[in-house]
C-alpha cells in the first residue's frame, strides 16, 4: 500500500451562510443583517453516522484514504469501539470492538477521547493511535476493511490524554508522538504532565514505549489540546497547551508553551501566555498574519471565545469573544486566498460551527456554516477530491459523524 497523509477528520442538508464581520471580538450587526441575505454559497452537510445509531458521545474522528482506493475514509470512536467508515458510501467496519484495559483493569466504555493517524511500523500505511485511560495503537492490515487490526499498548501511565499529536521532536526525520496526561496524582503515575515518545524501532514487539516527560507536573488544571512548532526561532520545535480549570480542576485556566532545550530528553521551560482563561482548551501554532513568525490561535472550549497570540511576543487579541464552548479548533486556507483561516465548532448543542476568514490586519469574517451541531473534534481535509478543504466533525453531544463540503467547488 502507498504512503498516505492526513490533515492535525448520506443525507444532505443545506445551511444558510451567515457572514458576520468581527474585529477584536466585536461583531458588526449591520453587516451581519446584510450578509444574511446572501445565500448563493452554502455548505453541504453530509451525515456519515446518524444520531440514532450512536448511544454515547462521539469525541474524535480522523480522515485519510485508509485503503488506498482514491477515496477518503474516516475512523471514529464511540460506544467503546473504534469504527472505520469506507468513503464515499460510509459502510462501517468495527476495527476495535472494546477499548483496552488501563493499569487498574478499567475499560473506557465511551471510547477514545482523541486520536491521530501515524505510520507506527513504517510499512507505508497509516495506523491508528487512540487515547483515553491509556494510549494504544491499532496496526493497519493489508486489507483494512477485511483483515484484523491488531491492538498494542503504548503507555498505561499516560492517563486521560485529551490530545495526541505527531511531530518530529528530536529532529531525526521521523514523526514522534506527543500526548498529555490529564489526570491527577491519585489516578496517574505521571499526573498533570505532557510527554513525547520516540517510536520504537520494532513497535510490534515493544510492550510499551519509552516516555519522555518534558512537562512533569507543571500542566495542571485539566490540560487539553496542544500545538506544535518552533515558537522562538531556535530551530527546535516547541509545544503549546491549554488547561480548562474550574472548581474541580485547580491550577487551570491558562494557555502556555514549553520551550524545547538542546537535549529534548530534559525538562522543557514553561512560558505562560495567560493565566486568566476560563475554559481554555485548544491552541494551534501557525503564522496567522503572514509575517514569517509563528503565532498561536486558541479557544476556550469549556468557556467562551476564540483568540490569538501574536508572535514573537504573543500579545493576546480576541477574534470572537461570543462563541460558546468552541471545543473544536483547526486552521487551513479555506477560501484559497493564500492566508490561513480558522474553523471552530461549539461543544454545546445550541452552539455554532464557524469559519473565520482571514481578512488581514488581525480582522476576520465570521461565517456560520451550521447551528445545533455539537463537536469535540474536527479535521480539515479535502473529502471529495475537488481541490478545496472540507470540515469533518466528531459530533460529541450530537452523537453523530458529519462533514461539510466547502462551496468553493
Tab-separated table of N, CA and C in Angstrom, residues 215-299:
chain	number	residue	atom	x	y	z
A	215	UNK	N	7.196	17.912	30.558
A	215	UNK	CA	6.468	18.885	31.377
A	215	UNK	C	5.875	18.130	32.554
A	216	UNK	N	6.743	17.723	33.467
A	216	UNK	CA	6.327	16.856	34.568
A	216	UNK	C	5.657	17.665	35.678
A	217	UNK	N	4.347	17.472	35.822
A	217	UNK	CA	3.602	18.093	36.905
A	217	UNK	C	3.323	19.569	36.737
A	218	UNK	N	3.786	20.206	35.643
A	218	UNK	CA	3.541	21.647	35.508
A	218	UNK	C	2.518	21.957	34.409
A	219	UNK	N	1.597	20.990	34.167
A	219	UNK	CA	0.461	21.233	33.270
A	219	UNK	C	-0.826	20.860	34.004
A	220	UNK	N	-1.106	21.514	35.165
A	220	UNK	CA	-2.253	21.133	35.983
A	220	UNK	C	-3.558	21.768	35.487
A	221	UNK	N	-4.654	21.333	36.101
A	221	UNK	CA	-5.919	22.010	35.868
A	221	UNK	C	-6.676	21.544	34.641
A	222	UNK	N	-6.447	20.305	34.207
A	222	UNK	CA	-7.181	19.795	33.051
A	222	UNK	C	-6.565	20.176	31.731
A	223	UNK	N	-5.283	19.784	31.521
A	223	UNK	CA	-4.629	20.106	30.247
A	223	UNK	C	-5.390	19.482	29.084
A	224	UNK	N	-5.454	20.220	27.975
A	224	UNK	CA	-6.299	19.807	26.858
A	224	UNK	C	-5.502	19.640	25.561
A	225	UNK	N	-5.826	20.410	24.545
A	225	UNK	CA	-5.288	20.169	23.202
A	225	UNK	C	-4.045	21.015	22.947
A	226	UNK	N	-3.128	20.439	22.138
A	226	UNK	CA	-1.789	21.003	22.008
A	226	UNK	C	-1.493	21.473	20.592
A	227	UNK	N	-0.542	22.424	20.511
A	227	UNK	CA	0.009	22.877	19.254
A	227	UNK	C	1.501	22.604	19.218
A	228	UNK	N	2.058	22.518	17.999
A	228	UNK	CA	3.449	22.105	17.819
A	228	UNK	C	4.115	23.007	16.795
A	229	UNK	N	5.295	23.567	17.134
A	229	UNK	CA	6.039	24.395	16.190
A	229	UNK	C	7.167	25.132	16.884
A	230	UNK	N	8.081	25.682	16.093
A	230	UNK	CA	9.221	26.430	16.623
A	230	UNK	C	8.763	27.843	16.962
A	231	UNK	N	8.443	28.079	18.218
A	231	UNK	CA	7.836	29.337	18.638
A	231	UNK	C	8.849	30.435	18.937
A	232	UNK	N	10.114	30.096	19.132
A	232	UNK	CA	11.112	31.121	19.456
A	232	UNK	C	12.231	31.208	18.424
A	233	UNK	N	12.101	30.507	17.317
A	233	UNK	CA	13.052	30.639	16.229
A	233	UNK	C	14.416	30.038	16.473
A	234	UNK	N	14.504	29.049	17.381
A	234	UNK	CA	15.814	28.441	17.667
A	234	UNK	C	16.022	27.137	16.906
A	235	UNK	N	15.150	26.847	15.934
A	235	UNK	CA	15.232	25.652	15.095
A	235	UNK	C	14.880	24.370	15.844
A	236	UNK	N	14.263	24.509	17.027
A	236	UNK	CA	13.779	23.349	17.760
A	236	UNK	C	12.282	23.525	18.002
A	237	UNK	N	11.453	22.526	17.660
A	237	UNK	CA	10.010	22.676	17.842
A	237	UNK	C	9.628	22.686	19.317
A	238	UNK	N	8.606	23.468	19.611
A	238	UNK	CA	8.086	23.618	20.965
A	238	UNK	C	6.646	23.110	21.002
A	239	UNK	N	6.068	23.049	22.190
A	239	UNK	CA	4.704	22.548	22.371
A	239	UNK	C	3.912	23.547	23.202
A	240	UNK	N	2.703	23.871	22.738
A	240	UNK	CA	1.780	24.741	23.473
A	240	UNK	C	0.580	23.935	23.931
A	241	UNK	N	-0.095	24.404	24.986
A	241	UNK	CA	-1.240	23.680	25.532
A	241	UNK	C	-2.130	24.655	26.291
A	242	UNK	N	-3.371	24.246	26.531
A	242	UNK	CA	-4.296	24.993	27.374
A	242	UNK	C	-4.891	24.078	28.419
A	243	UNK	N	-5.353	24.647	29.539
A	243	UNK	CA	-5.984	23.871	30.609
A	243	UNK	C	-7.243	24.586	31.067
A	244	UNK	N	-8.350	23.852	31.132
A	244	UNK	CA	-9.648	24.497	31.324
A	244	UNK	C	-9.879	25.025	32.739
A	245	UNK	N	-9.365	24.342	33.771
A	245	UNK	CA	-9.566	24.800	35.142
A	245	UNK	C	-10.998	24.619	35.607
A	246	UNK	N	-11.392	25.436	36.567
A	246	UNK	CA	-12.711	25.333	37.171
A	246	UNK	C	-12.634	24.748	38.565
A	247	UNK	N	-13.763	24.696	39.286
A	247	UNK	CA	-13.762	24.233	40.687
A	247	UNK	C	-13.209	22.828	40.875
A	248	UNK	N	-13.411	21.952	39.901
A	248	UNK	CA	-12.946	20.576	40.033
A	248	UNK	C	-11.492	20.393	39.615
A	249	UNK	N	-10.921	21.419	38.976
A	249	UNK	CA	-9.568	21.290	38.418
A	249	UNK	C	-8.733	22.520	38.774
A	250	UNK	N	-8.276	22.623	40.006
A	250	UNK	CA	-7.481	23.788	40.418
A	250	UNK	C	-6.158	23.859	39.663
A	251	UNK	N	-5.706	25.083	39.425
A	251	UNK	CA	-4.438	25.298	38.747
A	251	UNK	C	-4.556	25.455	37.250
A	252	UNK	N	-5.794	25.486	36.726
A	252	UNK	CA	-6.002	25.609	35.297
A	252	UNK	C	-6.290	27.040	34.865
A	253	UNK	N	-7.061	27.176	33.797
A	253	UNK	CA	-7.441	28.459	33.194
A	253	UNK	C	-6.237	29.190	32.611
A	254	UNK	N	-5.359	28.443	31.943
A	254	UNK	CA	-4.169	29.052	31.353
A	254	UNK	C	-3.942	28.546	29.930
A	255	UNK	N	-3.204	29.362	29.158
A	255	UNK	CA	-2.527	28.927	27.938
A	255	UNK	C	-1.033	29.112	28.184
A	256	UNK	N	-0.223	28.154	27.704
A	256	UNK	CA	1.221	28.220	27.923
A	256	UNK	C	1.935	27.475	26.805
A	257	UNK	N	3.249	27.699	26.709
A	257	UNK	CA	4.065	26.900	25.787
A	257	UNK	C	5.349	26.490	26.474
A	258	UNK	N	5.874	25.347	26.026
A	258	UNK	CA	7.084	24.774	26.599
A	258	UNK	C	8.206	24.855	25.571
A	259	UNK	N	9.298	25.496	25.970
A	259	UNK	CA	10.467	25.684	25.116
A	259	UNK	C	11.365	24.461	25.196
A	260	UNK	N	11.640	23.874	24.031
A	260	UNK	CA	12.486	22.685	23.994
A	260	UNK	C	13.949	23.068	24.214
A	261	UNK	N	14.629	22.401	25.150
A	261	UNK	CA	16.058	22.654	25.356
A	261	UNK	C	16.893	21.944	24.295
A	262	UNK	N	18.195	22.097	24.365
A	262	UNK	CA	19.074	21.459	23.392
A	262	UNK	C	18.942	19.941	23.426
A	263	UNK	N	18.756	19.401	24.612
A	263	UNK	CA	18.519	17.968	24.775
A	263	UNK	C	17.025	17.766	25.027
A	264	UNK	N	16.288	17.224	24.059
A	264	UNK	CA	14.837	17.107	24.224
A	264	UNK	C	14.413	16.124	25.300
A	265	UNK	N	15.347	15.318	25.820
A	265	UNK	CA	15.028	14.390	26.903
A	265	UNK	C	14.984	15.072	28.269
A	266	UNK	N	15.468	16.300	28.333
A	266	UNK	CA	15.479	17.033	29.599
A	266	UNK	C	14.166	17.810	29.781
A	267	UNK	N	14.008	18.387	30.969
A	267	UNK	CA	12.800	19.163	31.255
A	267	UNK	C	12.756	20.417	30.390
A	268	UNK	N	11.579	20.706	29.824
A	268	UNK	CA	11.410	21.871	28.966
A	268	UNK	C	10.985	23.082	29.807
A	269	UNK	N	11.216	24.273	29.282
A	269	UNK	CA	10.945	25.511	30.020
A	269	UNK	C	9.534	25.992	29.712
A	270	UNK	N	8.737	26.187	30.742
A	270	UNK	CA	7.347	26.615	30.581
A	270	UNK	C	7.250	28.137	30.525
A	271	UNK	N	6.471	28.645	29.540
A	271	UNK	CA	6.184	30.067	29.408
A	271	UNK	C	4.666	30.243	29.418
A	272	UNK	N	4.142	30.935	30.407
A	272	UNK	CA	2.697	31.146	30.497
A	272	UNK	C	2.303	32.312	29.591
A	273	UNK	N	1.360	32.066	28.707
A	273	UNK	CA	0.847	33.113	27.825
A	273	UNK	C	-0.206	33.960	28.518
A	274	UNK	N	-1.093	33.299	29.248
A	274	UNK	CA	-2.151	33.981	30.008
A	274	UNK	C	-2.691	33.008	31.040
A	275	UNK	N	-2.934	33.503	32.265
A	275	UNK	CA	-3.457	32.640	33.325
A	275	UNK	C	-4.851	33.064	33.760
A	276	UNK	N	-5.559	33.768	32.879
A	276	UNK	CA	-6.935	34.201	33.160
A	276	UNK	C	-7.815	33.816	31.984
A	277	UNK	N	-7.860	32.500	31.700
A	277	UNK	CA	-8.570	31.984	30.527
A	277	UNK	C	-9.517	30.850	30.945
A	278	UNK	N	-10.664	31.176	31.555
A	278	UNK	CA	-11.593	30.122	31.996
A	278	UNK	C	-12.038	29.241	30.831
A	279	UNK	N	-11.870	27.941	31.008
A	279	UNK	CA	-12.285	27.000	29.975
A	279	UNK	C	-11.293	26.808	28.858
A	280	UNK	N	-10.033	27.264	29.026
A	280	UNK	CA	-9.019	27.145	27.973
A	280	UNK	C	-8.886	25.695	27.524
A	281	UNK	N	-8.841	25.487	26.202
A	281	UNK	CA	-8.811	24.096	25.729
A	281	UNK	C	-7.877	23.876	24.549
A	282	UNK	N	-7.970	24.677	23.489
A	282	UNK	CA	-7.250	24.396	22.247
A	282	UNK	C	-6.251	25.494	21.934
A	283	UNK	N	-5.130	25.096	21.307
A	283	UNK	CA	-4.148	26.082	20.855
A	283	UNK	C	-3.362	25.479	19.684
A	284	UNK	N	-3.183	26.276	18.632
A	284	UNK	CA	-2.559	25.816	17.398
A	284	UNK	C	-1.483	26.818	16.993
A	285	UNK	N	-0.303	26.325	16.606
A	285	UNK	CA	0.792	27.182	16.147
A	285	UNK	C	0.697	27.366	14.636
A	286	UNK	N	0.630	28.634	14.179
A	286	UNK	CA	0.519	28.930	12.752
A	286	UNK	C	0.888	30.391	12.530
A	287	UNK	N	1.426	30.711	11.348
A	287	UNK	CA	1.702	32.106	11.001
A	287	UNK	C	0.405	32.726	10.494
A	288	UNK	N	-0.344	33.329	11.410
A	288	UNK	CA	-1.679	33.822	11.087
A	288	UNK	C	-1.647	35.117	10.278
A	289	UNK	N	-0.657	35.982	10.528
A	289	UNK	CA	-0.614	37.288	9.866
A	289	UNK	C	0.448	37.370	8.781
A	290	UNK	N	1.012	36.242	8.378
A	290	UNK	CA	1.925	36.143	7.237
A	290	UNK	C	3.133	37.071	7.370
A	291	UNK	N	3.706	37.131	8.584
A	291	UNK	CA	4.902	37.950	8.789
A	291	UNK	C	6.150	37.096	8.979
A	292	UNK	N	6.024	35.791	8.742
A	292	UNK	CA	7.162	34.896	8.866
A	292	UNK	C	7.431	34.418	10.274
A	293	UNK	N	6.574	34.764	11.222
A	293	UNK	CA	6.734	34.380	12.634
A	293	UNK	C	5.507	33.596	13.067
A	294	UNK	N	5.711	32.499	13.788
A	294	UNK	CA	4.582	31.714	14.255
A	294	UNK	C	3.781	32.461	15.313
A	295	UNK	N	2.466	32.395	15.172
A	295	UNK	CA	1.528	32.891	16.167
A	295	UNK	C	0.830	31.688	16.804
A	296	UNK	N	-0.071	31.950	17.733
A	296	UNK	CA	-0.851	30.899	18.362
A	296	UNK	C	-2.333	31.265	18.311
A	297	UNK	N	-3.149	30.390	17.733
A	297	UNK	CA	-4.598	30.546	17.715
A	297	UNK	C	-5.175	29.643	18.797
A	298	UNK	N	-6.126	30.152	19.574
A	298	UNK	CA	-6.610	29.404	20.729
A	298	UNK	C	-8.119	29.550	20.890
A	299	UNK	N	-8.691	28.662	21.697
A	299	UNK	CA	-10.115	28.759	22.017
A	299	UNK	C	-10.348	28.301	23.450
